[in-house]
Short mmCIF file of C-alpha atoms in Angstrom, two decimals:
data_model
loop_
_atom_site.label_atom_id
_atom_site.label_comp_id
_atom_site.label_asym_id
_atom_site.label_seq_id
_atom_site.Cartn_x
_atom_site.Cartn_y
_atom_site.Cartn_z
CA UNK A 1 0.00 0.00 0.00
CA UNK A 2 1.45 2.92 -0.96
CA UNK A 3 0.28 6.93 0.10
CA UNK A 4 1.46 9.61 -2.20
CA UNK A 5 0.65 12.95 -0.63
CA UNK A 6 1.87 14.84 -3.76
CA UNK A 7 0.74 14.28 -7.53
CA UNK A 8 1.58 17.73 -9.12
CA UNK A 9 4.88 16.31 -10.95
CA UNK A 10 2.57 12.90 -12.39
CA UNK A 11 -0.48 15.65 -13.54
CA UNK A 12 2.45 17.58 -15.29
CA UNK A 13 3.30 14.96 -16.71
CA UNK A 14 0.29 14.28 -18.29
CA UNK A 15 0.24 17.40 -19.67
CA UNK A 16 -2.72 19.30 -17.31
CA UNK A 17 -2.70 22.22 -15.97
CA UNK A 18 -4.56 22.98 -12.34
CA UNK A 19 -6.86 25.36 -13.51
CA UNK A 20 -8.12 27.38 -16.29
CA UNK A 21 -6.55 30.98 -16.51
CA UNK A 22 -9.17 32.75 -18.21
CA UNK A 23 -12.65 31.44 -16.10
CA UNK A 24 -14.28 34.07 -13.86
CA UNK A 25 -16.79 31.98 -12.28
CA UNK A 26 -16.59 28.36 -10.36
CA UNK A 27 -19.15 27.01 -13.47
CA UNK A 28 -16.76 28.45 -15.98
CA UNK A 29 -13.97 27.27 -14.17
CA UNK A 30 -15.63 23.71 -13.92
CA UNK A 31 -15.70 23.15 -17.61
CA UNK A 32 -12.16 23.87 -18.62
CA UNK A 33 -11.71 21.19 -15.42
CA UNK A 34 -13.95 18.90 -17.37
CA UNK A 35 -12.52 19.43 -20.97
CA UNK A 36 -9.33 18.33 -19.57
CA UNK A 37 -10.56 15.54 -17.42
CA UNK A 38 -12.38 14.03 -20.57
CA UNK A 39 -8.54 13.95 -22.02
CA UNK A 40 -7.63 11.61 -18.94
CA UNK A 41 -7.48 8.11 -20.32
CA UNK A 42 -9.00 6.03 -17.54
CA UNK A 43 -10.69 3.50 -19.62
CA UNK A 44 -11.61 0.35 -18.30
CA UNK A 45 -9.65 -2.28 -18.66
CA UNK A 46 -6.88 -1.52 -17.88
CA UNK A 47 -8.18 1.45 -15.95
CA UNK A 48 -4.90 3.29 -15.23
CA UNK A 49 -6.73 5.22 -12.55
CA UNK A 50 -3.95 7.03 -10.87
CA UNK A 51 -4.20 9.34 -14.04
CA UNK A 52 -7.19 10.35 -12.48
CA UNK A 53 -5.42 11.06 -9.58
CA UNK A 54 -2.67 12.90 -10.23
CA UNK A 55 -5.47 15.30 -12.05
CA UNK A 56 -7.17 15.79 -9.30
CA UNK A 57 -4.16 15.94 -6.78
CA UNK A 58 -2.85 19.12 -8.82
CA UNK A 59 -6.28 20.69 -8.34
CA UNK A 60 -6.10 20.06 -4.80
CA UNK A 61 -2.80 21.12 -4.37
CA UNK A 62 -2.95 24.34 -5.79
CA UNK A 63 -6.14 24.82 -3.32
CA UNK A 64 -4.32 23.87 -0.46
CA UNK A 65 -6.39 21.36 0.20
CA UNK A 66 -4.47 18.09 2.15
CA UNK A 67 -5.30 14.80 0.42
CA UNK A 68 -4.64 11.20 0.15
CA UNK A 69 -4.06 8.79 -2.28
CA UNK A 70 -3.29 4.80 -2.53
CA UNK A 71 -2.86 2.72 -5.22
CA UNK A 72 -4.89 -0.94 -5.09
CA UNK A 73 -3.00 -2.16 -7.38
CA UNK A 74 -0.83 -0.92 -10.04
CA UNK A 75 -2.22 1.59 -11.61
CA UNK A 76 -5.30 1.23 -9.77
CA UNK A 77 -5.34 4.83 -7.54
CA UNK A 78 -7.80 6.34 -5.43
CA UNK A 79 -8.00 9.58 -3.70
CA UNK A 80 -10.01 11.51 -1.11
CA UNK A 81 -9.77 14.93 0.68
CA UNK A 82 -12.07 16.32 3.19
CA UNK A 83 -12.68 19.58 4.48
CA UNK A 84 -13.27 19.52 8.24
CA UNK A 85 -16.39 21.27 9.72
CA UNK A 86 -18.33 20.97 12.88
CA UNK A 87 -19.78 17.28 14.67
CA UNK A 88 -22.78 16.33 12.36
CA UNK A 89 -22.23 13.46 10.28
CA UNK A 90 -20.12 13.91 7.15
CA UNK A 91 -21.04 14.16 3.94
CA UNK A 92 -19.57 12.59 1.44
CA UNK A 93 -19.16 12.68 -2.33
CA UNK A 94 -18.69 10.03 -3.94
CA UNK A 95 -17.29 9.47 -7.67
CA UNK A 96 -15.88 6.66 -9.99
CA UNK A 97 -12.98 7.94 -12.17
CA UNK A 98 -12.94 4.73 -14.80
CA UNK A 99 -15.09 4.70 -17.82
CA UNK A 100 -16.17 2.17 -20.57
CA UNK A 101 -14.15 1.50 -23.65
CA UNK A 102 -15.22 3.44 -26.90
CA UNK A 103 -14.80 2.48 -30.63
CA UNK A 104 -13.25 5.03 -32.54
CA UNK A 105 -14.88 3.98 -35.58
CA UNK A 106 -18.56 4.73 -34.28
CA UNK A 107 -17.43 8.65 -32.72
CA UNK A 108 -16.94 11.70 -35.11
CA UNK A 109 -15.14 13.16 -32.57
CA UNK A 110 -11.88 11.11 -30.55
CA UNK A 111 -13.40 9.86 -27.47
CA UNK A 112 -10.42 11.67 -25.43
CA UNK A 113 -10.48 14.85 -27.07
CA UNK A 114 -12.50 16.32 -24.67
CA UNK A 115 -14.27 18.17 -27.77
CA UNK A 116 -15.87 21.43 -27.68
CA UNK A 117 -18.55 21.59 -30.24
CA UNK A 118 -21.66 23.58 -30.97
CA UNK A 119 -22.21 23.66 -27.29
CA UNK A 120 -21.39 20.44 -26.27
CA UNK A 121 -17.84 18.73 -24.37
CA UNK A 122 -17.51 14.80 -26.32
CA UNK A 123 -15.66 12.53 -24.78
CA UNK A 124 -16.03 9.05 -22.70
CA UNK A 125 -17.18 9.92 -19.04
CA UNK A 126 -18.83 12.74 -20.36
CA UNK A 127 -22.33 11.68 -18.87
CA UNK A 128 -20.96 8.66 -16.93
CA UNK A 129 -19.31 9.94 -14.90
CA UNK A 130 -16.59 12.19 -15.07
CA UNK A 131 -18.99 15.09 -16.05
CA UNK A 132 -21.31 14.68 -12.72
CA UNK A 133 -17.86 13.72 -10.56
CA UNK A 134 -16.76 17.07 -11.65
CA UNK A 135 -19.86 18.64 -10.76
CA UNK A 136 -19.09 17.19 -7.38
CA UNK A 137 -15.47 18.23 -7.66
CA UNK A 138 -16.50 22.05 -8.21
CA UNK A 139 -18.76 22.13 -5.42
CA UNK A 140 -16.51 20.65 -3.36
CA UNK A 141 -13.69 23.21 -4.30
CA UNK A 142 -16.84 26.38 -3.98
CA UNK A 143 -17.47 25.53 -0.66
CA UNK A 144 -13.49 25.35 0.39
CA UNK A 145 -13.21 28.91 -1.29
CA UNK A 146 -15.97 30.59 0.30
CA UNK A 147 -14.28 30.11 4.18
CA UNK A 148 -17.59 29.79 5.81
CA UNK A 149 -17.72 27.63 8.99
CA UNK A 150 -19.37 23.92 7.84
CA UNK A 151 -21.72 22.34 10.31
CA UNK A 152 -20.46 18.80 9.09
CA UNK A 153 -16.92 17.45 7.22
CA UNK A 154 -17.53 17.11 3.15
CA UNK A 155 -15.25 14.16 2.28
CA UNK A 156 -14.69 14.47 -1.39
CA UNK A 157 -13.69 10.57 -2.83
CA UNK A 158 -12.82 9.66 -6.50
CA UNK A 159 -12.19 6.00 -6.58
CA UNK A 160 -11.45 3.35 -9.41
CA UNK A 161 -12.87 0.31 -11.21
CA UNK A 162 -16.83 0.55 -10.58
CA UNK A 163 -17.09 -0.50 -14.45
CA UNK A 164 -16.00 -3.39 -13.54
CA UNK A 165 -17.54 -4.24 -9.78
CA UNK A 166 -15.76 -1.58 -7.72
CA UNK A 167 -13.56 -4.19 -6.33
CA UNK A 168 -10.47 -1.88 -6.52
CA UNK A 169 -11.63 1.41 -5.93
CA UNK A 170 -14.82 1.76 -3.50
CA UNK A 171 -15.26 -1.91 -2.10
CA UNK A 172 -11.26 -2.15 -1.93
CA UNK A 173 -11.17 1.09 0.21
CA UNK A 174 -14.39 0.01 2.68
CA UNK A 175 -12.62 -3.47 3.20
CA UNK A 176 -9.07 -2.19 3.56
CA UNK A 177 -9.50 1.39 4.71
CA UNK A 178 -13.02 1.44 6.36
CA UNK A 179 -11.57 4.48 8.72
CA UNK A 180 -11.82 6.99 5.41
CA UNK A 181 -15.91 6.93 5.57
CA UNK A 182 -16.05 6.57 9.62
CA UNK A 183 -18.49 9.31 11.27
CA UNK A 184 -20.40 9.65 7.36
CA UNK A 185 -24.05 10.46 7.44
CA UNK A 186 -25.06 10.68 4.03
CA UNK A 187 -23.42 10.37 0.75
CA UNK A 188 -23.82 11.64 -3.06
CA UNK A 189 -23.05 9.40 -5.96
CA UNK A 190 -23.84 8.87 -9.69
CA UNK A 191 -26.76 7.77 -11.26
CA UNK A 192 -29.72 10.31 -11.61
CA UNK A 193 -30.51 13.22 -12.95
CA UNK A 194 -32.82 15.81 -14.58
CA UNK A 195 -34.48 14.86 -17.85
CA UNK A 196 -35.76 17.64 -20.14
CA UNK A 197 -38.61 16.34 -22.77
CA UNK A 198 -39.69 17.40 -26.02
CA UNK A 199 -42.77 19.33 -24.32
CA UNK A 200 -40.58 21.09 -22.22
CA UNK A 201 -41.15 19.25 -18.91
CA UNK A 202 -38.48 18.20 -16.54
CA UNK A 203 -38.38 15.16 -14.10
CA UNK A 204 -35.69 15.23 -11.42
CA UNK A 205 -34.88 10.80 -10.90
CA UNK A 206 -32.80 10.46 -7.06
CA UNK A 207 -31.94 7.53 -6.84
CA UNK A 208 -32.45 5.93 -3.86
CA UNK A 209 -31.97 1.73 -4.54
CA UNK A 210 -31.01 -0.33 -7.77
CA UNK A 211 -31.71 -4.30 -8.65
CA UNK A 212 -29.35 -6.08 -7.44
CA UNK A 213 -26.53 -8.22 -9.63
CA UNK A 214 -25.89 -11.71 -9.59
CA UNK A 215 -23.63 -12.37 -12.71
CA UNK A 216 -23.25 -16.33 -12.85
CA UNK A 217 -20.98 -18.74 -15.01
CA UNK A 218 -22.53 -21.79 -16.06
CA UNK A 219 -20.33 -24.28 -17.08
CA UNK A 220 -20.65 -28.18 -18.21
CA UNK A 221 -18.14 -31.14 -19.04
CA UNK A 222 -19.49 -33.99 -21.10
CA UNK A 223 -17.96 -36.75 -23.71
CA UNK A 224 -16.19 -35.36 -26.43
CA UNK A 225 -16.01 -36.46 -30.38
CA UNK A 226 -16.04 -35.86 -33.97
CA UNK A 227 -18.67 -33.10 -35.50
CA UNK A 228 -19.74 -35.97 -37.87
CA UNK A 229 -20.99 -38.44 -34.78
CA UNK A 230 -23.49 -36.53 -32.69
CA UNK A 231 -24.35 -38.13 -29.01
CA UNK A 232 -27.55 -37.51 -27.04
CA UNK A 233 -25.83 -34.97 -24.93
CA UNK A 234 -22.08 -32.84 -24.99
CA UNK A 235 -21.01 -30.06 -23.14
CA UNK A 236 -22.58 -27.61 -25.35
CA UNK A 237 -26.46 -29.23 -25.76
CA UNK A 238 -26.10 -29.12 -22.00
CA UNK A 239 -25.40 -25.27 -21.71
CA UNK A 240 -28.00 -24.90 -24.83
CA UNK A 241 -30.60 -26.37 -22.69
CA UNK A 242 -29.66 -24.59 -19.62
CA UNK A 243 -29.61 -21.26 -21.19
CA UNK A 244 -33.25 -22.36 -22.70
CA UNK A 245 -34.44 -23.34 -19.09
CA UNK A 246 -33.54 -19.32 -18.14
CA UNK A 247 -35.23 -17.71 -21.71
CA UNK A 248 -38.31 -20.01 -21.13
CA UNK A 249 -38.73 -19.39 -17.75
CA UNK A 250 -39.09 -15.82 -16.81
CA UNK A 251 -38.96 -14.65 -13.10
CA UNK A 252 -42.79 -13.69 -11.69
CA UNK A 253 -43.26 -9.99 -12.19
CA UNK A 254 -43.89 -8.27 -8.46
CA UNK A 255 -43.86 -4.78 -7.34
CA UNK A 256 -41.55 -3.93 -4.26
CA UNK A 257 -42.51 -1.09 -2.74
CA UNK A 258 -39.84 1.70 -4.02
CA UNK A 259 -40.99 0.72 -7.33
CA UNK A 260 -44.08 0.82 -6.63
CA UNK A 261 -43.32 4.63 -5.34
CA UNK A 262 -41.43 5.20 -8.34
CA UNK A 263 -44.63 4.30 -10.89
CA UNK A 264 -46.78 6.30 -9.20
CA UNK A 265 -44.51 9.43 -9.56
CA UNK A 266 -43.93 8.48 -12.96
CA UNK A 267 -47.76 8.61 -13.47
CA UNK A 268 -47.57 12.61 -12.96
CA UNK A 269 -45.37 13.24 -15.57
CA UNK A 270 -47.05 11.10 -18.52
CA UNK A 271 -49.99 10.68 -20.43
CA UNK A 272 -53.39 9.41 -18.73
CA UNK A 273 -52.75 6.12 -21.21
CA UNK A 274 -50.16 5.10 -19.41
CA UNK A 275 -50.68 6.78 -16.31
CA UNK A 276 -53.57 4.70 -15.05
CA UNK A 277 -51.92 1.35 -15.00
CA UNK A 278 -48.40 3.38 -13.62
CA UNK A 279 -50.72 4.26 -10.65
CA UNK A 280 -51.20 0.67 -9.93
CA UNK A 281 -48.72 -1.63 -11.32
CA UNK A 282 -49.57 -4.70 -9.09
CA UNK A 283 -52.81 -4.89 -10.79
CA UNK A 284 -51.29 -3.55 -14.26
CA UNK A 285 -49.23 -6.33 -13.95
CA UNK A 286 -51.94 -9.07 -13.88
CA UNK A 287 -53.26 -7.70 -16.94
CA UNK A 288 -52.96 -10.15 -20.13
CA UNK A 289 -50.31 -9.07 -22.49
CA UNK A 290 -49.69 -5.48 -20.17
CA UNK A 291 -45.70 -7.37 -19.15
CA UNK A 292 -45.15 -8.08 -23.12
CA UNK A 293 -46.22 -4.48 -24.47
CA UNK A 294 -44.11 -2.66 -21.85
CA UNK A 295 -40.90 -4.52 -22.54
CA UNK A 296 -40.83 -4.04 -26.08
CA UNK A 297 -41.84 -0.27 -25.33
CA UNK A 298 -39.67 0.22 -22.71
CA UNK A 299 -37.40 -2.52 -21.53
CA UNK A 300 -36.13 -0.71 -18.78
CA UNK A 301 -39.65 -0.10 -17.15
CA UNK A 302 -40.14 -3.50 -17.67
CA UNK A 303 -36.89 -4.59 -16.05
CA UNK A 304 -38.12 -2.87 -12.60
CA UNK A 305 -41.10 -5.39 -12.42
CA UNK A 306 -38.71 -8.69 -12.31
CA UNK A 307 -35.69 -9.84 -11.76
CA UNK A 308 -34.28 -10.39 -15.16
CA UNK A 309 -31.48 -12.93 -16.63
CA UNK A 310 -29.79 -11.47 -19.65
CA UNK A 311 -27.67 -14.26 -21.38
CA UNK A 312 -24.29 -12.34 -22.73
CA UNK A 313 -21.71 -14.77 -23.03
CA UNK A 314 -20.83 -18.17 -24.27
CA UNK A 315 -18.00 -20.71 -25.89
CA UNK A 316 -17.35 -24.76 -26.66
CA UNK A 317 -14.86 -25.64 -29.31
CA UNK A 318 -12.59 -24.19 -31.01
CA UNK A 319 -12.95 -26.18 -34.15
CA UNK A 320 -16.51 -26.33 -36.30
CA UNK A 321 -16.12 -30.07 -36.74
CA UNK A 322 -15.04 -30.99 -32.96
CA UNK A 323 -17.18 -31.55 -29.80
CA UNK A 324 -16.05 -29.95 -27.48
CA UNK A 325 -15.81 -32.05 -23.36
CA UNK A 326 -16.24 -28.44 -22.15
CA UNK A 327 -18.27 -25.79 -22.54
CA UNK A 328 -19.64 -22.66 -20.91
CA UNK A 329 -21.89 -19.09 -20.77
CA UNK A 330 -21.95 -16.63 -18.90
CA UNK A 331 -25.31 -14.19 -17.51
CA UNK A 332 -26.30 -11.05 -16.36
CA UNK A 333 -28.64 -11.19 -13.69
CA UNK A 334 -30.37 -8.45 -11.94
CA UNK A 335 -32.76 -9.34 -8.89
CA UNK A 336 -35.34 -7.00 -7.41
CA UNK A 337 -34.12 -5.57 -3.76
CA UNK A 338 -36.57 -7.22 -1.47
CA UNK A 339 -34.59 -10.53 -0.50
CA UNK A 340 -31.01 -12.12 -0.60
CA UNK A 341 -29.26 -12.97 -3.20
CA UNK A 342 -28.57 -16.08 -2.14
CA UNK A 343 -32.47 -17.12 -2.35
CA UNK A 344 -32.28 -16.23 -6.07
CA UNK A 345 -29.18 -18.16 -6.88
CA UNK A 346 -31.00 -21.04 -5.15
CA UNK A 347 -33.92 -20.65 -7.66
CA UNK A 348 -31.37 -20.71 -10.25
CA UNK A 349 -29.72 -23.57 -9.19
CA UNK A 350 -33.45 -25.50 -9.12
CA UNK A 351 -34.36 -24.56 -12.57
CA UNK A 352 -31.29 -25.56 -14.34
CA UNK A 353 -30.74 -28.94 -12.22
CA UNK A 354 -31.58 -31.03 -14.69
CA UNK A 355 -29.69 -30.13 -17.21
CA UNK A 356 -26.29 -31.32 -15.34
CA UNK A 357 -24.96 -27.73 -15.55
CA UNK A 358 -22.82 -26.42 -12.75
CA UNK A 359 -23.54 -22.70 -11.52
CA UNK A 360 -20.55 -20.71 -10.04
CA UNK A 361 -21.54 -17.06 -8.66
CA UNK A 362 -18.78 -14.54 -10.35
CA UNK A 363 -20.55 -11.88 -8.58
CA UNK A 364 -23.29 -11.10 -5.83
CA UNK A 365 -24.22 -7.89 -3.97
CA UNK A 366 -26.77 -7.29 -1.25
CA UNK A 367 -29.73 -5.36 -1.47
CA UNK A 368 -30.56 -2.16 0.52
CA UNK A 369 -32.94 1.08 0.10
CA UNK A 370 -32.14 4.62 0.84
CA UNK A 371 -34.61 6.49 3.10
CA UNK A 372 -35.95 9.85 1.84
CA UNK A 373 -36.48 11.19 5.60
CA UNK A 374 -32.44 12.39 4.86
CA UNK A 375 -30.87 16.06 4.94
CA UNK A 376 -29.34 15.22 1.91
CA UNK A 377 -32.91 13.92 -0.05
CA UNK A 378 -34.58 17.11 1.61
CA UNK A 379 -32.19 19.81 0.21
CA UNK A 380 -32.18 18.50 -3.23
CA UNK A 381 -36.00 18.08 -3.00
CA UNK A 382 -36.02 22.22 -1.75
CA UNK A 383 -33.62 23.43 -3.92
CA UNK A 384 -35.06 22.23 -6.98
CA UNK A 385 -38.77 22.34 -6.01
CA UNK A 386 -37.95 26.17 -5.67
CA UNK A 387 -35.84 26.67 -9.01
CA UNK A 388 -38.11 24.68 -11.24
CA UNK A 389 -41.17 24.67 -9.29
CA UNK A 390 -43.38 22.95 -12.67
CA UNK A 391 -41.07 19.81 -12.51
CA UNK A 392 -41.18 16.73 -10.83
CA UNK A 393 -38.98 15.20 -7.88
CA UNK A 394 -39.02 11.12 -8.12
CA UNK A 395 -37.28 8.40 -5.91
CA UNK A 396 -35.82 6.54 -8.44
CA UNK A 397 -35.11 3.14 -8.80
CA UNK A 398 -31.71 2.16 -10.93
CA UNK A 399 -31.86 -1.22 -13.04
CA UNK A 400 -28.19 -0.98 -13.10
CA UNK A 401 -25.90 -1.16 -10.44
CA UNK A 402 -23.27 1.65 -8.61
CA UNK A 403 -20.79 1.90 -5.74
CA UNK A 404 -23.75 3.14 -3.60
CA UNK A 405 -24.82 -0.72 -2.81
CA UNK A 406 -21.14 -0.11 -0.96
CA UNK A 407 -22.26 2.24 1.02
CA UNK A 408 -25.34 1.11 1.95
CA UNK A 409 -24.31 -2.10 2.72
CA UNK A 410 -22.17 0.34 5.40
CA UNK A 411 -25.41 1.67 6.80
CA UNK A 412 -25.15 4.76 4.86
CA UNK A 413 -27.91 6.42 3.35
CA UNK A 414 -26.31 6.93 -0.08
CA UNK A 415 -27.93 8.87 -3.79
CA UNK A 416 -27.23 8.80 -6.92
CA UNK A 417 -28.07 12.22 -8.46
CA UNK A 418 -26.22 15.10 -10.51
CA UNK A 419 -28.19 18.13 -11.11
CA UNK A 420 -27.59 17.95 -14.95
CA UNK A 421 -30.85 18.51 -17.27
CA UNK A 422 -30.30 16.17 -19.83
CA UNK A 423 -31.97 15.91 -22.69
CA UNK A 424 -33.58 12.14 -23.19
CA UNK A 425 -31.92 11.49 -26.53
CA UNK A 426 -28.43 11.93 -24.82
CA UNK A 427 -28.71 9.17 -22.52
CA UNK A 428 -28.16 7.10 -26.02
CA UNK A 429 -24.48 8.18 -25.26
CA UNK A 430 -23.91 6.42 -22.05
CA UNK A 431 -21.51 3.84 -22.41
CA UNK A 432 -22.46 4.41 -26.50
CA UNK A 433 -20.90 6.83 -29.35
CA UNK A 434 -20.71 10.55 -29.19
CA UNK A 435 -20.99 10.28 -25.29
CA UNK A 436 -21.34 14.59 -24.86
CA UNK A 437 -22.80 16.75 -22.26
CA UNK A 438 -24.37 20.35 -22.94
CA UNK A 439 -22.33 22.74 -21.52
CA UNK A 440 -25.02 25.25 -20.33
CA UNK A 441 -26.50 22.67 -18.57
CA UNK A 442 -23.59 21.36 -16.92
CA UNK A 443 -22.73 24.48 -15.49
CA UNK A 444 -26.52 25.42 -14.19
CA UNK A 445 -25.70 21.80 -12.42
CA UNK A 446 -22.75 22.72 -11.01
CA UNK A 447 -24.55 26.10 -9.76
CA UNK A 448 -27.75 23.95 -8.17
CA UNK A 449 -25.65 21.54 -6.62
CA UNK A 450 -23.22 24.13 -4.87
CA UNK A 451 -26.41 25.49 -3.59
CA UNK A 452 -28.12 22.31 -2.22
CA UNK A 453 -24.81 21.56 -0.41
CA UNK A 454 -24.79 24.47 1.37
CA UNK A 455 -28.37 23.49 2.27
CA UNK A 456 -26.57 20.54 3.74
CA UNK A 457 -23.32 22.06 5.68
CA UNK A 458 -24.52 25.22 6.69
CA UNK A 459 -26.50 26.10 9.83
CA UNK A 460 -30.07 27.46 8.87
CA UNK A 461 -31.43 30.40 10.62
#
């Protein structure tokens, strides 16, 4: 394990600077922070997150702000800083530094350019999530600058690896550093947002729980032989009708009660045709052919009403005219957050018995909900009721999965929001091409979310 207190020489190195020289205001200031993070290759694999932290550490530095960093594994850094205030429980923001890989081939634009372009900064991480980390970032940075007394510490985190689990950045940190997030109270961290639609309305998503993942191998061993002599059964027939036991056999929809909540909020923000049934999905569900006509409408609504099994990977020879004696696959699943894992991996292992298939877990977390009654959930709920007083405020409910489960595995009420009005169609460019975020919008973000901090860290009179 290894601290490095300084990073100014590695962000030099990279060729950043600490700050823009020509920005007036924190939101201007923000975005040249942002055009140059977007240039930070932290794609995952490999990661190479201390790239990430070196840019940050010559932020910090400059600020005067003491930090920390450590290194998981090679390459593999994390940092925090926190500025210290009075005894109510921390807050802390939360961020994941890595992003997805991107095809070159598919972007006008190089995905680490950090673009500017009629409006908009390209570049991976743009949405997901370097653009709302930096939101955080700024905030985090306004409130150090403006010298007023804080009622709580604001422990500012950038960790690695959630694109792939987490398992060196937040959930390496919790099992090898748990100290860092002692005395936290409540915690921000990716996932919603504000959503702008064609008629002008806006719905504010806060996330407060996500489905679950259980990502499962199968794998089977059986005779092997020549493509010419089929047997009743190989390795691959067995995985074939293992795979055909899960796409047969979908999970019983239910409704757990935060989705149940979400719906219902939905229903205020869309037409009465699909309002009425949003008001009720328990009965909606019942309905003949209702499950069917929402999934191939909206697959991710559907996903919220069952846990799901999406099959992603499998491989058995390597030759076209040999059987293999192994074979294997690989699938996604994502379980509702209203028992343990371990009772759906048992009703895995029941409906693929028969097929002789072994199931190995790669990967299982636990399921928890955020409460609303949270200073946190409040201040974003006042600060945007009163700015945009015609849109809507939802508890949200994530189908996929961030470092929050972390957190709130920690006892930590923990939300995944940025301030950031997106428009819908630009959600196409998470973890897809042309991944941009509008820069007038990212800055009125980084402006809202200054101001429902100090909600947070700030005595009221």
């Amino acid at each position: 394990m290894k601290f490095v207190k300084t990073a100014v020489a590695g962000a030099l190195a990279l060729g950043l600077t600490a700050m823009p020289t020509n920005a007036e205001t924190i939101e201007e200031e923000a975005t040249g922070w942002l055009q140059e993070y977007l240039r930070v290759d932290t794609i995952n694999p490999p990661g190479n997150e201390t790239n990430a932290v070196n840019f940050f550490a010559a932020i910090l530095e400059a600020e005067g702000i003491p930090y920390e960093t450590v290194e998981s594994a090679p390459g593999r850094g994390n940092i925090w800083a926190r500025l210290e205030g009075g005894d109510k429980p921390a807050l802390a923001l939360t961020q994941h530094t890595d992003v997805v890989p991107a095809d070159m081939e598919y972007w006008t634009v190089d995905p680490l350019s950090g673009e500017l372009k009629d409006g908009y900064l390209y570049g991976r991480g743009a949405i997901d999530m370097k653009g709302g980390g930096m939101t955080q970032f700024a905030a985090f940075i306004a409130l150090h600058r403006a010298g007023i007394p804080l009622n709580r510490d604001v422990l500012f985190v950038a960790t690695a690896d959630e694109e792939a689990g987490g398992l060196f950045g937040a959930g390496w940190l919790i099992e090898n550093m748990p100290e860092i997030f002692e005395g936290v109270g409540t915690l921000l961290n990716e996932s919603g947002s504000g959503t702008l639609s064609e008629d002008g309305s806006i719905v504010f998503d806060i996330e407060v729980t996500q489905k679950v993942p259980v990502w499962i191998r199968l794998s089977a061993v059986d005779t092997p032989g020549h493509g010419s002599t089929p047997r009743t059964t190989s390795a691959a027939t067995r995985i074939l009708d293992a795979l055909q036991a899960i796409r047969e056999n979908p999970f019983p929809p239910r409704i757990v009660p935060a989705v149940d909540h979400f719906f219902k909020g939905l229903a205020e923000t869309v037409d009465e045709e699909y309002a009425v049934d949003y008001r009720d999905m328990a009965e909606a569900i019942k309905k003949e052919g209702y499950l069917p006509e929402l999934q191939a409408e909206s697959p991710w609504l559907h996903a919220l009403t069952r846990d799901t099994c999406s099959i992603t990977r499998f491989d058995a020879s390597n030759k076209i005219n040999v059987v293999s004696p192994a074979a294997w696959a690989e699938v996604d699943c994502r379980m509702l957050p209203d028992r343990p894992a371990a009772e759906f991996i048992a009703d895995m292992r029941s409906l693929i018995e028969a097929t002789g298939v072994e199931l190995e877990v790669i990967m299982a977390f636990s399921p928890a909900v955020s409460s609303t009654d949270d200073i946190l959930y409040q201040s974003m709920e006042t600060v945007l009721g009163e700015r945009y007083p015609d849109a809507k405020i939802i508890a949200g409910v994530s189908t996929g999965f961030t470092d929050s489960h972390f957190f709130r595995d920690l006892g930590i009420p923990s939300f995944g929001f940025t301030p950031t009005i997106f428009e819908e169609e630009l959600y196409t460019g998470v973890h897809g091409n042309d991944e941009r975020i509008k820069v007038d919008a990212y800055q009125q973000g980084v402006t809202d979310l200054i101001d429902i901090l100090e909600l947070v860290v700030y005595d009221q009179e």
